[in-house]
PDB file of C-alpha atoms in Angstrom:
ATOM      1  CA  SER A 128     -57.636 252.083 114.841  1.00 39.00           C
ATOM      2  CA  THR A 129     -60.092 249.227 115.182  1.00 47.00           C
ATOM      3  CA  THR A 130     -62.785 251.626 116.401  1.00 56.00           C
ATOM      4  CA  LEU A 131     -62.485 254.133 113.558  1.00 64.00           C
ATOM      5  CA  ASP A 132     -64.612 254.066 110.400  1.00 73.00           C
ATOM      6  CA  ALA A 133     -61.644 254.662 108.080  1.00 72.00           C
ATOM      7  CA  GLU A 134     -63.709 255.316 104.939  1.00 75.00           C
ATOM      8  CA  LYS A 135     -65.794 258.029 106.607  1.00 79.00           C
ATOM      9  CA  PHE A 136     -62.640 259.598 108.062  1.00 74.00           C
ATOM     10  CA  LEU A 137     -60.941 259.421 104.645  1.00 76.00           C
ATOM     11  CA  LYS A 138     -63.802 261.225 102.872  1.00 79.00           C
ATOM     12  CA  TYR A 139     -64.020 263.928 105.547  1.00 81.00           C
ATOM     13  CA  PHE A 140     -60.332 264.788 104.987  1.00 80.00           C
ATOM     14  CA  ASP A 141     -60.564 265.013 101.179  1.00 80.00           C
ATOM     15  CA  ASP A 142     -59.476 261.434 100.452  1.00 75.00           C
ATOM     16  CA  ALA A 143     -56.398 261.548 102.669  1.00 76.00           C
ATOM     17  CA  SER A 144     -54.078 258.541 102.655  1.00 75.00           C
ATOM     18  CA  ILE A 145     -54.500 255.648 105.051  1.00 72.00           C
ATOM     19  CA  PHE A 146     -51.419 254.110 106.600  1.00 71.00           C
ATOM     20  CA  MET A 147     -51.669 250.590 107.969  1.00 70.00           C
ATOM     21  CA  ILE A 148     -49.297 250.037 110.885  1.00 68.00           C
ATOM     22  CA  PRO A 149     -49.450 246.466 112.152  1.00 70.00           C
ATOM     23  CA  GLY A 150     -49.369 245.860 115.867  1.00 69.00           C
ATOM     24  CA  ARG A 151     -47.101 243.419 117.630  1.00 71.00           C
ATOM     25  CA  MET A 152     -48.293 240.446 119.597  1.00 73.00           C
ATOM     26  CA  PHE A 153     -46.405 238.940 122.510  1.00 76.00           C
ATOM     27  CA  PRO A 154     -47.201 235.836 124.544  1.00 81.00           C
ATOM     28  CA  VAL A 155     -48.871 236.739 127.831  1.00 81.00           C
ATOM     29  CA  ASP A 156     -49.209 234.786 131.059  1.00 84.00           C
ATOM     30  CA  MET A 157     -52.020 236.071 133.260  1.00 86.00           C
ATOM     31  CA  TYR A 158     -52.250 235.572 137.013  1.00 84.00           C
ATOM     32  CA  TYR A 159     -55.054 236.645 139.311  1.00 83.00           C
ATOM     33  CA  THR A 160     -55.356 237.011 143.054  1.00 81.00           C
ATOM     34  CA  LYS A 161     -57.499 234.366 144.695  1.00 81.00           C
ATOM     35  CA  SER A 162     -59.620 236.956 146.449  1.00 78.00           C
ATOM     36  CA  PRO A 163     -59.825 240.750 146.468  1.00 75.00           C
ATOM     37  CA  GLY A 164     -57.426 242.387 148.880  1.00 73.00           C
ATOM     38  CA  VAL A 165     -58.377 244.927 151.494  1.00 80.00           C
ATOM     39  CA  ASP A 166     -55.595 247.307 150.400  1.00 90.00           C
ATOM     40  CA  TYR A 167     -54.968 246.865 146.682  1.00 91.00           C
ATOM     41  CA  VAL A 168     -52.198 249.503 146.633  1.00 93.00           C
ATOM     42  CA  ASP A 169     -50.214 247.635 149.278  1.00 94.00           C
ATOM     43  CA  ALA A 170     -50.867 244.339 147.470  1.00 92.00           C
ATOM     44  CA  ALA A 171     -49.496 245.884 144.255  1.00 94.00           C
ATOM     45  CA  ILE A 172     -46.400 247.159 146.077  1.00 96.00           C
ATOM     46  CA  VAL A 173     -45.780 243.692 147.517  1.00 94.00           C
ATOM     47  CA  MET A 174     -46.153 242.201 144.022  1.00 94.00           C
ATOM     48  CA  ILE A 175     -43.664 244.713 142.571  1.00 96.00           C
ATOM     49  CA  LEU A 176     -41.104 243.808 145.221  1.00 97.00           C
ATOM     50  CA  GLN A 177     -41.708 240.070 144.731  1.00 95.00           C
ATOM     51  CA  ILE A 178     -41.135 240.407 140.990  1.00 95.00           C
ATOM     52  CA  HIS A 179     -38.085 242.607 141.498  1.00 96.00           C
ATOM     53  CA  ILE A 180     -36.477 240.250 144.009  1.00 95.00           C
ATOM     54  CA  SER A 181     -37.412 236.875 142.522  1.00 94.00           C
ATOM     55  CA  GLN A 182     -37.426 237.368 138.725  1.00 92.00           C
ATOM     56  CA  PRO A 183     -34.578 238.119 136.305  1.00 88.00           C
ATOM     57  CA  LEU A 184     -33.994 241.829 135.700  1.00 87.00           C
ATOM     58  CA  ASP A 185     -34.377 241.493 131.922  1.00 85.00           C
ATOM     59  CA  GLY A 186     -37.649 243.423 131.842  1.00 91.00           C
ATOM     60  CA  ASP A 187     -39.317 246.321 133.590  1.00 95.00           C
ATOM     61  CA  ILE A 188     -42.593 246.567 135.540  1.00 95.00           C
ATOM     62  CA  LEU A 189     -45.713 248.640 134.798  1.00 94.00           C
ATOM     63  CA  LEU A 190     -48.328 249.282 137.504  1.00 94.00           C
ATOM     64  CA  PHE A 191     -51.734 250.809 136.736  1.00 93.00           C
ATOM     65  CA  LEU A 192     -53.238 252.976 139.482  1.00 93.00           C
ATOM     66  CA  MET A 193     -56.214 255.351 139.652  1.00 90.00           C
ATOM     67  CA  GLY A 194     -54.572 258.752 139.846  1.00 90.00           C
ATOM     68  CA  GLN A 195     -51.811 261.104 140.881  1.00 92.00           C
ATOM     69  CA  ASP A 196     -52.388 260.689 144.630  1.00 94.00           C
ATOM     70  CA  GLU A 197     -52.088 256.905 144.469  1.00 94.00           C
ATOM     71  CA  ILE A 198     -49.064 257.139 142.189  1.00 95.00           C
ATOM     72  CA  GLU A 199     -47.248 259.542 144.539  1.00 96.00           C
ATOM     73  CA  THR A 200     -48.141 257.450 147.612  1.00 96.00           C
ATOM     74  CA  THR A 201     -46.966 254.254 145.915  1.00 97.00           C
ATOM     75  CA  ALA A 202     -43.712 255.907 144.865  1.00 97.00           C
ATOM     76  CA  GLU A 203     -43.061 257.054 148.454  1.00 97.00           C
ATOM     77  CA  ILE A 204     -43.796 253.624 149.947  1.00 97.00           C
ATOM     78  CA  LEU A 205     -41.668 251.830 147.330  1.00 97.00           C
ATOM     79  CA  THR A 206     -38.800 254.221 148.010  1.00 97.00           C
ATOM     80  CA  GLU A 207     -39.043 253.583 151.764  1.00 97.00           C
ATOM     81  CA  ARG A 208     -39.223 249.801 151.363  1.00 97.00           C
ATOM     82  CA  THR A 209     -36.349 249.568 148.892  1.00 96.00           C
ATOM     83  CA  LYS A 210     -34.190 251.771 151.157  1.00 96.00           C
ATOM     84  CA  ALA A 211     -35.017 249.473 154.089  1.00 96.00           C
ATOM     85  CA  LEU A 212     -33.886 246.462 152.032  1.00 95.00           C
ATOM     86  CA  GLY A 213     -30.682 248.306 151.146  1.00 94.00           C
ATOM     87  CA  SER A 214     -27.974 246.423 149.285  1.00 93.00           C
ATOM     88  CA  ARG A 215     -29.834 243.108 149.639  1.00 93.00           C
ATOM     89  CA  ILE A 216     -31.722 243.931 146.416  1.00 95.00           C
ATOM     90  CA  LYS A 217     -30.748 245.331 143.023  1.00 95.00           C
ATOM     91  CA  GLU A 218     -31.591 248.927 142.141  1.00 95.00           C
ATOM     92  CA  LEU A 219     -35.295 249.650 141.495  1.00 96.00           C
ATOM     93  CA  VAL A 220     -35.858 252.893 139.584  1.00 96.00           C
ATOM     94  CA  ILE A 221     -39.310 254.345 140.304  1.00 97.00           C
ATOM     95  CA  CYS A 222     -40.808 256.305 137.400  1.00 96.00           C
ATOM     96  CA  PRO A 223     -44.230 257.908 137.926  1.00 95.00           C
ATOM     97  CA  ILE A 224     -46.240 259.187 134.975  1.00 93.00           C
ATOM     98  CA  TYR A 225     -49.310 261.430 135.237  1.00 89.00           C
ATOM     99  CA  ALA A 226     -50.555 264.596 133.550  1.00 85.00           C
ATOM    100  CA  ASN A 227     -49.319 267.164 136.104  1.00 89.00           C
ATOM    101  CA  LEU A 228     -45.779 265.775 136.233  1.00 90.00           C
ATOM    102  CA  PRO A 229     -43.188 268.015 134.508  1.00 92.00           C
ATOM    103  CA  SER A 230     -42.311 266.746 131.025  1.00 90.00           C
ATOM    104  CA  ASP A 231     -38.639 266.095 131.872  1.00 92.00           C
ATOM    105  CA  GLN A 232     -39.751 263.734 134.649  1.00 92.00           C
ATOM    106  CA  GLN A 233     -42.372 262.120 132.399  1.00 90.00           C
ATOM    107  CA  ALA A 234     -39.648 261.361 129.839  1.00 91.00           C
ATOM    108  CA  LYS A 235     -37.794 259.180 132.374  1.00 93.00           C
ATOM    109  CA  ILE A 236     -40.203 256.310 131.691  1.00 92.00           C
ATOM    110  CA  PHE A 237     -38.555 255.885 128.271  1.00 92.00           C
ATOM    111  CA  GLU A 238     -34.963 255.732 129.521  1.00 92.00           C
ATOM    112  CA  LYS A 239     -33.071 252.436 129.332  1.00 92.00           C
ATOM    113  CA  MET A 240     -32.010 251.044 132.674  1.00 91.00           C
ATOM    114  CA  PRO A 241     -28.358 250.355 133.416  1.00 90.00           C
ATOM    115  CA  HIS A 242     -27.318 246.717 133.787  1.00 90.00           C
ATOM    116  CA  GLY A 243     -28.426 245.359 137.151  1.00 91.00           C
ATOM    117  CA  ALA A 244     -31.299 247.827 137.581  1.00 95.00           C
ATOM    118  CA  GLN A 245     -35.017 247.510 136.961  1.00 96.00           C
ATOM    119  CA  LYS A 246     -37.594 250.212 136.299  1.00 96.00           C
ATOM    120  CA  VAL A 247     -41.131 250.326 137.670  1.00 97.00           C
ATOM    121  CA  VAL A 248     -43.519 252.695 135.872  1.00 96.00           C
ATOM    122  CA  LEU A 249     -46.431 253.904 137.988  1.00 96.00           C
ATOM    123  CA  ALA A 250     -49.185 255.061 135.631  1.00 92.00           C
ATOM    124  CA  THR A 251     -52.886 255.664 135.284  1.00 86.00           C
ATOM    125  CA  ASN A 252     -54.907 253.608 132.812  1.00 74.00           C
ATOM    126  CA  ILE A 253     -54.347 256.327 130.187  1.00 67.00           C
ATOM    127  CA  ALA A 254     -51.004 254.596 129.524  1.00 63.00           C
ATOM    128  CA  GLU A 255     -52.927 251.558 128.234  1.00 64.00           C
ATOM    129  CA  THR A 256     -53.860 253.333 125.023  1.00 62.00           C
ATOM    130  CA  ILE A 257     -51.514 256.256 124.514  1.00 66.00           C
ATOM    131  CA  LEU A 258     -48.026 255.060 125.379  1.00 73.00           C
ATOM    132  CA  THR A 259     -45.712 252.294 124.261  1.00 80.00           C
ATOM    133  CA  ILE A 260     -42.900 251.747 126.728  1.00 86.00           C
ATOM    134  CA  ASP A 261     -40.137 249.402 125.618  1.00 87.00           C
ATOM    135  CA  ASP A 262     -38.859 246.595 127.847  1.00 90.00           C
ATOM    136  CA  ILE A 263     -42.030 246.186 129.935  1.00 91.00           C
ATOM    137  CA  TYR A 264     -42.277 242.486 130.839  1.00 91.00           C
ATOM    138  CA  TYR A 265     -44.522 242.634 133.887  1.00 92.00           C
ATOM    139  CA  VAL A 266     -47.861 244.458 134.108  1.00 91.00           C
ATOM    140  CA  ILE A 267     -49.813 244.773 137.335  1.00 92.00           C
ATOM    141  CA  ASP A 268     -53.345 246.033 136.868  1.00 89.00           C
ATOM    142  CA  THR A 269     -55.228 246.797 140.075  1.00 86.00           C
ATOM    143  CA  GLY A 270     -58.499 246.647 138.148  1.00 82.00           C
ATOM    144  CA  PHE A 271     -59.546 250.142 139.192  1.00 78.00           C
ATOM    145  CA  SER A 272     -59.754 253.338 137.148  1.00 74.00           C
ATOM    146  CA  LYS A 273     -61.264 256.786 137.548  1.00 73.00           C
ATOM    147  CA  GLN A 274     -64.070 257.536 135.152  1.00 74.00           C
ATOM    148  CA  LYS A 275     -65.813 260.838 134.785  1.00 75.00           C
ATOM    149  CA  LEU A 276     -69.572 260.624 134.605  1.00 75.00           C
ATOM    150  CA  PHE A 277     -72.161 263.140 133.660  1.00 75.00           C
ATOM    151  CA  THR A 278     -75.722 262.538 134.751  1.00 78.00           C
ATOM    152  CA  LEU A 279     -78.783 264.565 134.026  1.00 74.00           C
TER     153      LEU A 279
END
């Protein structure tokens, strides 16, 4: 980790071994909204559908939201909107991920999509540092996160 003092950690654990695992870099194109939206959840849903309809299905979508409530609401709205579009669009598989979700449902974010389908992972910002999900090509970050504070 870039934030870990490896030597101090090594000495604490009786000169344990250090493994260097290089990261991977990918080219990234970044786009921003021109102005903040009134309803960022709806704006994110619209962006998901625009990507799904207009871009090739060779990669999946990851959306960062603030918490379980927003994730569940987004999943419901996406389900309603994709049903309304019916056979006019390809299959969009909605995969939420949050702490209280049963582990078998959490594991669905790692499943490969069948040909002609695209996955959208709805996650909190915890997925930024803990998870690596293959085949993610599009990331939508609302710019919001929940942070616990303690004040005296």
